[in-house]
Structure formats: C-alpha cells, structure tokens
XYZ file of C-alpha atoms in Angstrom:
338
model
C 0.087 0.086 -0.198
C 1.506 3.793 -0.611
C 0.111 7.079 0.371
C -1.115 9.783 -2.138
C 2.121 12.386 -2.906
C -0.072 14.524 -0.930
C 2.019 14.261 2.433
C 0.768 16.241 5.491
C 1.760 17.118 9.027
C 0.679 14.392 11.609
C -2.670 14.733 12.028
C -2.021 13.827 15.849
C 0.063 16.853 15.918
C -3.306 18.508 14.656
C -5.723 17.069 16.783
C -3.453 17.635 19.684
C -3.955 21.391 19.184
C -7.451 21.207 18.531
C -8.996 20.006 22.125
C -12.372 21.232 20.757
C -13.041 19.022 18.109
C -15.011 16.153 17.835
C -13.190 13.300 20.040
C -15.082 10.370 17.786
C -13.555 11.704 14.876
C -9.795 12.832 16.219
C -6.632 10.845 15.143
C -8.507 9.104 12.484
C -6.706 10.151 8.979
C -3.546 11.887 7.590
C -3.246 10.903 4.201
C -5.649 8.862 1.793
C -3.919 5.320 1.626
C -3.704 3.914 -2.482
C -3.756 0.366 -2.841
C -1.320 -1.023 -5.375
C -2.372 -0.832 -8.711
C -4.408 1.880 -8.208
C -3.480 5.385 -9.714
C -3.223 8.522 -7.902
C -6.054 10.739 -7.184
C -6.540 13.703 -8.747
C -7.934 16.290 -6.967
C -9.425 19.747 -8.005
C -7.248 22.483 -7.051
C -9.180 24.218 -4.484
C -10.211 20.873 -2.460
C -7.058 19.137 -2.000
C -6.819 16.520 0.574
C -6.299 17.722 4.026
C -7.387 16.267 7.624
C -9.583 19.276 8.394
C -11.087 19.002 5.107
C -11.953 15.120 5.782
C -12.804 15.451 8.984
C -15.527 17.920 8.337
C -16.608 15.935 5.438
C -17.214 13.010 7.599
C -19.173 14.766 10.165
C -21.228 16.400 7.203
C -21.488 12.899 5.127
C -23.506 11.518 8.375
C -25.728 14.632 9.819
C -29.302 14.371 9.200
C -29.864 18.075 9.032
C -28.724 17.764 5.547
C -32.360 16.670 4.736
C -35.427 18.631 5.175
C -36.948 17.167 7.656
C -33.777 16.198 9.853
C -34.419 12.366 9.118
C -31.946 10.908 6.755
C -28.312 11.555 5.991
C -25.749 10.526 2.907
C -24.868 7.346 4.899
C -28.600 6.391 5.343
C -28.602 5.325 1.695
C -24.787 4.632 1.224
C -24.468 1.682 4.234
C -20.598 0.843 4.837
C -21.541 -2.843 5.472
C -22.987 -2.999 1.817
C -19.916 -0.995 0.556
C -21.078 2.158 0.702
C -24.806 1.214 -1.477
C -27.697 0.325 0.283
C -30.115 -3.046 0.341
C -32.835 -1.967 -1.078
C -34.033 -1.647 -4.860
C -34.596 1.990 -4.157
C -33.867 3.806 -0.936
C -36.140 5.671 1.181
C -36.002 9.613 1.528
C -37.814 12.339 3.732
C -40.836 11.422 4.308
C -40.597 7.624 3.373
C -40.609 8.571 -0.785
C -39.013 5.797 -2.767
C -35.933 6.883 -4.795
C -36.213 6.310 -8.538
C -32.519 4.628 -8.955
C -30.927 1.759 -6.861
C -28.147 3.593 -4.702
C -24.675 2.638 -6.246
C -21.818 2.002 -4.443
C -19.659 4.938 -3.631
C -16.229 2.880 -3.449
C -13.861 4.383 -5.384
C -15.817 7.496 -6.418
C -12.582 9.474 -6.627
C -11.481 7.942 -9.813
C -15.282 8.381 -11.553
C -14.846 10.615 -14.804
C -18.418 12.110 -14.287
C -21.383 11.441 -11.951
C -25.159 9.938 -11.641
C -26.508 7.243 -13.977
C -26.688 9.066 -16.952
C -23.152 10.994 -16.543
C -24.888 14.463 -16.455
C -22.606 15.462 -13.362
C -18.732 16.391 -14.003
C -17.509 16.555 -10.612
C -18.158 15.144 -7.165
C -18.284 18.532 -5.646
C -21.777 19.149 -7.795
C -22.864 15.792 -7.422
C -23.563 16.547 -3.678
C -26.035 18.526 -4.812
C -27.743 15.940 -6.368
C -29.653 14.037 -3.709
C -30.167 17.299 -1.528
C -32.535 18.712 -3.981
C -34.323 15.546 -5.196
C -37.660 15.337 -3.920
C -37.489 11.785 -3.359
C -34.316 12.263 -1.382
C -33.647 15.087 1.055
C -35.759 17.339 -0.464
C -33.930 20.534 0.378
C -31.604 23.585 -0.546
C -28.143 23.906 0.018
C -28.323 27.646 1.060
C -31.044 26.327 3.640
C -28.724 23.886 4.468
C -26.326 26.404 5.399
C -28.306 28.899 7.132
C -29.426 25.786 9.493
C -26.019 24.865 10.177
C -24.701 28.282 10.649
C -25.350 28.242 14.352
C -23.646 25.242 15.181
C -20.397 27.212 16.362
C -18.001 23.692 16.165
C -18.984 23.407 12.611
C -18.139 27.041 11.770
C -14.321 26.451 14.008
C -13.818 23.357 11.409
C -14.945 24.851 8.499
C -12.492 28.046 8.728
C -9.698 25.738 9.651
C -10.254 23.722 6.590
C -11.281 26.406 4.398
C -10.661 29.601 5.958
C -14.114 30.668 5.601
C -17.441 30.486 7.423
C -19.882 27.423 6.563
C -21.524 27.505 3.609
C -22.610 25.981 0.335
C -19.206 26.197 -1.017
C -17.498 24.248 1.965
C -20.306 21.918 2.705
C -19.955 20.697 -0.860
C -16.185 20.317 -1.360
C -15.866 18.524 2.683
C -18.521 15.987 1.883
C -16.326 15.562 -1.525
C -13.344 15.293 0.161
C -14.675 12.601 2.610
C -15.815 10.914 -0.200
C -12.808 10.601 -2.425
C -11.471 8.607 0.856
C -13.697 6.129 0.507
C -11.204 3.193 -1.578
C -11.525 0.219 -2.115
C -8.570 -2.309 -2.780
C -7.876 -5.100 -0.917
C -9.865 -8.005 -1.846
C -8.599 -11.304 -2.480
C -8.014 -10.783 -6.343
C -5.960 -7.589 -5.590
C -3.997 -9.597 -2.688
C -3.413 -12.172 -5.632
C -2.902 -9.661 -8.421
C -1.037 -6.812 -6.929
C 0.490 -8.192 -3.554
C 1.682 -11.629 -4.769
C -0.062 -13.914 -2.896
C -0.886 -16.605 -5.134
C -2.301 -19.050 -2.482
C -5.699 -16.633 -1.767
C -7.415 -18.110 -5.049
C -8.831 -21.222 -5.018
C -8.789 -23.660 -8.405
C -12.646 -22.703 -8.705
C -11.987 -19.017 -8.743
C -9.040 -18.961 -10.900
C -10.800 -20.710 -13.522
C -13.873 -18.042 -13.315
C -10.880 -15.531 -13.852
C -9.853 -17.205 -16.377
C -13.615 -17.019 -18.323
C -13.808 -13.481 -16.903
C -11.072 -12.199 -19.036
C -11.864 -14.634 -22.015
C -13.298 -14.176 -25.583
C -15.926 -16.303 -24.361
C -17.366 -13.920 -22.212
C -15.930 -10.551 -22.972
C -16.634 -9.630 -19.515
C -13.735 -7.726 -19.037
C -14.228 -5.191 -21.915
C -17.003 -3.490 -20.329
C -15.941 -4.354 -16.704
C -11.771 -3.080 -17.328
C -9.025 -1.666 -15.558
C -8.481 -1.438 -11.711
C -11.646 -0.472 -11.082
C -13.577 -3.297 -13.011
C -15.234 -0.574 -15.285
C -14.539 1.339 -17.982
C -16.738 4.343 -17.052
C -18.817 4.160 -20.242
C -22.607 3.692 -20.989
C -24.470 0.592 -22.550
C -27.808 -1.043 -22.271
C -27.558 -4.562 -21.297
C -31.065 -6.229 -22.380
C -32.436 -6.253 -19.091
C -35.816 -5.309 -20.546
C -37.762 -5.158 -24.234
C -38.867 -1.737 -22.916
C -37.681 0.282 -19.889
C -39.615 2.398 -17.683
C -36.507 4.597 -17.362
C -35.070 6.556 -20.351
C -31.506 6.651 -18.717
C -29.063 8.632 -20.529
C -31.787 9.949 -22.557
C -32.662 12.324 -20.186
C -28.979 13.860 -20.525
C -28.865 14.061 -24.083
C -32.316 13.490 -25.952
C -30.714 11.646 -28.372
C -32.864 8.332 -29.268
C -29.267 6.400 -29.563
C -29.081 6.985 -25.535
C -32.329 5.669 -24.577
C -32.291 3.283 -21.731
C -28.436 3.313 -21.781
C -26.663 3.585 -18.517
C -23.275 4.056 -16.907
C -21.357 0.722 -16.633
C -20.962 0.163 -12.750
C -17.806 -1.388 -11.007
C -17.797 -4.953 -9.993
C -15.846 -4.225 -6.471
C -17.693 -5.868 -3.842
C -20.297 -6.816 -6.094
C -21.224 -9.552 -3.419
C -22.320 -6.927 -1.039
C -24.083 -4.670 -3.019
C -27.422 -6.771 -4.066
C -29.903 -6.026 -5.141
C -28.418 -5.318 -8.472
C -29.217 -3.178 -12.047
C -30.328 0.383 -12.054
C -33.604 -0.448 -10.428
C -32.517 -3.371 -8.263
C -34.615 -5.490 -9.930
C -32.282 -8.670 -9.545
C -31.805 -9.970 -6.237
C -29.144 -12.408 -6.364
C -25.407 -12.452 -7.910
C -26.582 -15.759 -9.510
C -29.236 -14.097 -11.075
C -27.102 -11.748 -12.626
C -24.724 -14.185 -13.924
C -27.917 -16.238 -15.432
C -29.124 -12.714 -17.115
C -25.878 -12.427 -18.872
C -25.625 -16.274 -19.791
C -29.084 -15.960 -21.292
C -27.976 -12.821 -23.475
C -30.136 -10.501 -22.074
C -33.847 -9.442 -24.056
C -34.287 -7.395 -27.269
C -33.669 -3.476 -26.837
C -32.764 -1.207 -30.044
C -29.818 0.052 -28.177
C -28.612 -3.132 -26.380
C -24.615 -3.618 -26.736
C -23.524 -5.702 -29.521
C -21.274 -7.443 -26.513
C -24.397 -9.005 -24.741
C -24.963 -12.355 -26.308
C -26.192 -15.889 -25.298
C -22.754 -17.567 -23.479
C -23.901 -20.895 -23.058
C -21.917 -21.414 -19.970
C -22.474 -24.740 -18.441
C -23.359 -24.937 -15.062
C -19.894 -25.260 -13.883
C -18.777 -22.460 -15.703
C -21.676 -20.601 -14.385
C -20.294 -21.088 -10.697
C -16.634 -20.540 -11.337
C -17.368 -17.286 -12.536
C -19.377 -16.302 -9.677
C -16.823 -17.760 -7.570
C -14.468 -15.269 -8.850
C -16.759 -12.062 -8.874
C -16.926 -12.881 -4.703
C -13.248 -12.624 -4.899
C -13.836 -8.703 -5.686
C -15.229 -8.438 -2.127
C -13.201 -6.405 0.315
C -14.089 -7.434 4.137
C -11.392 -4.986 5.324
C -13.226 -2.022 3.431
C -16.930 -2.747 4.761
C -15.512 -3.191 8.120
C -13.384 -0.106 8.128
C -13.872 1.810 11.451
C -12.201 5.074 10.166
C -15.328 5.541 7.560
C -18.056 4.562 9.957
C -19.939 7.286 11.932
C-alpha cells in the first residue's frame, strides 16, 4: 500500500492542538492510502485533501440536518456494510419517499470521470447537490442547509480551519466530496493475488472463473475493465424489452441513448445486492444467469451482450471469481464509520 503524493503534517499533532474538535473523529486519517495497482487521485485545486477537510466532510456526510425534516443523511442510503450502497431496490428518502434508482456504491468514486447513471454531473462536488435537491431524497436546498448549520459553532470553527471561511454551500459540498474521495476499496482477495503476490489466496474454482471473466467467451472484461472493473462508459444490457427509465436520454435527448446507463464497478459486487439501475435482480446468481441468457431484445442493447452458453460448472466458476472482488477490510473500516 502507498500514500498519495500529498504528504501532511501528522494528524496527531493537528488534533492535539485542537481540543475542541469532536473526539470521535480525532486521530483517524492523515492521508489517503492508495492501494497497489491504483492510480493517484486527482484532486481539484480548491479541494486538495487535508485532515481538516476530511474530518468536516465526514461529520456532514452523516448529519441528518442535510435533509429537510432531519431524518436521513448520506450514510442512510450508502451503508458501509453494503460497500456504501443500499440493500433495497430503491432507498427511502424524507417522509419515506422512494427513490427512482438503485443507490450505487461509493467505493472509488474518487476516480469517476462523471456522476449519476446518465453521467450528467461532471464533479463530485456538484454531485453532492443532487440528493440534496431531489424531492424523493433530501428534498432540501443547499442555501437553507447553510443557514440551518450556521449556528453550529463547532462546524464554524472546523470550516475556518479547513477552508478559511465560514460554513456555506461552498464548504459543505467540498468537504463532503473530500471525505468521499477517501472511500477507497482495493484489498480484495483478487487484489492480494494480482498486486500483493499472494498466489495462494485464490481457489482453483475462482482461478477458473477469472480465466472465464477475461476470456473471449464471456467478454466480461471489455466493459468491466481496469483496476476498478469498469470502463466508465454507457451501455444497455438488455434487462428489458421496454424500460420505464429512459436512462442517458434524459441528459442527451438522443434516441441512441434511450435506456442506456453508466457501466458500474464490479468491486464488492457480493455486498451490493440488489442489482441493476432499478434493483430488479436480487441475487448475483441471477445476474450471471441474465448475462448467460444474452438479455432481452432492445434497440440499444450492446452488441457485446450475447448468449454465453456457459455450463452450470462455468457459471459457478464465474460467480466464485466475482466474489473474490469482495473487500472485507473495506466494509469493516472503522475510520469510515460514523
């Protein structure tokens, strides 16, 4: 494991000098650790990582006051035990309103080139505003949140330490994004095998599944490629003949983007059920069955989605390999918990 190129004064020194900061968040993180095989994180010039910003962002991430009726926070729909996704098809927002899409994992969002399932948001800082203003999620306004939190003297102190200004919309969005960029997962058994030279960690069935995953028979790795097991592109995977969600067409208005969605990471796929943009597939076995069958007919279905004709043994091998992408240390990371 290695740290980012940003080297910081010890967080222990920082917290020792700031007795008025919340004890539950003290001495937690002094730099983001980048797993072997992962690229460095690119931070915006106005939001480079510091312990002060991370600490403020973590408190805000888990603060119910970001929702209009003080009932939910970011962590309500992004559960650490579910790899920062949810265990429901649609998460519940304020007043128990149902969301319109399945909550994706936040693991490794620091590397995403754009956000939302249609890719319409360019920065993580801007993405913070999406759940805040959505009627079925926080149903609130960032300006009103700033006013609500303005009387919190601790937040004001932390804001000045982190960004040199009072707590406002600029600070709130950047601090949460700063924390979210630390939600890194890269210590699965696959990573241990691939990057840490621990060749004994994969069983024979898992190794055979890996060979299938990277083979021309399945083409899995053509869409789920690279260190994060996604090429971050957009595709229709033949889930339905007719979709209720127009997908990327919502952004572009192009018929070629009808019901096309951002390709998700496969990391921690064992933990992130239910699956697909609408959470309509309940188990990972059913996901494998879907792709093995080749999906349903749709005018925009990817040409790569074809019947695989895998045997039952091969399906189990592929399923076993996908579970090696599970990062147990990630979902039990005490530093990321509230």
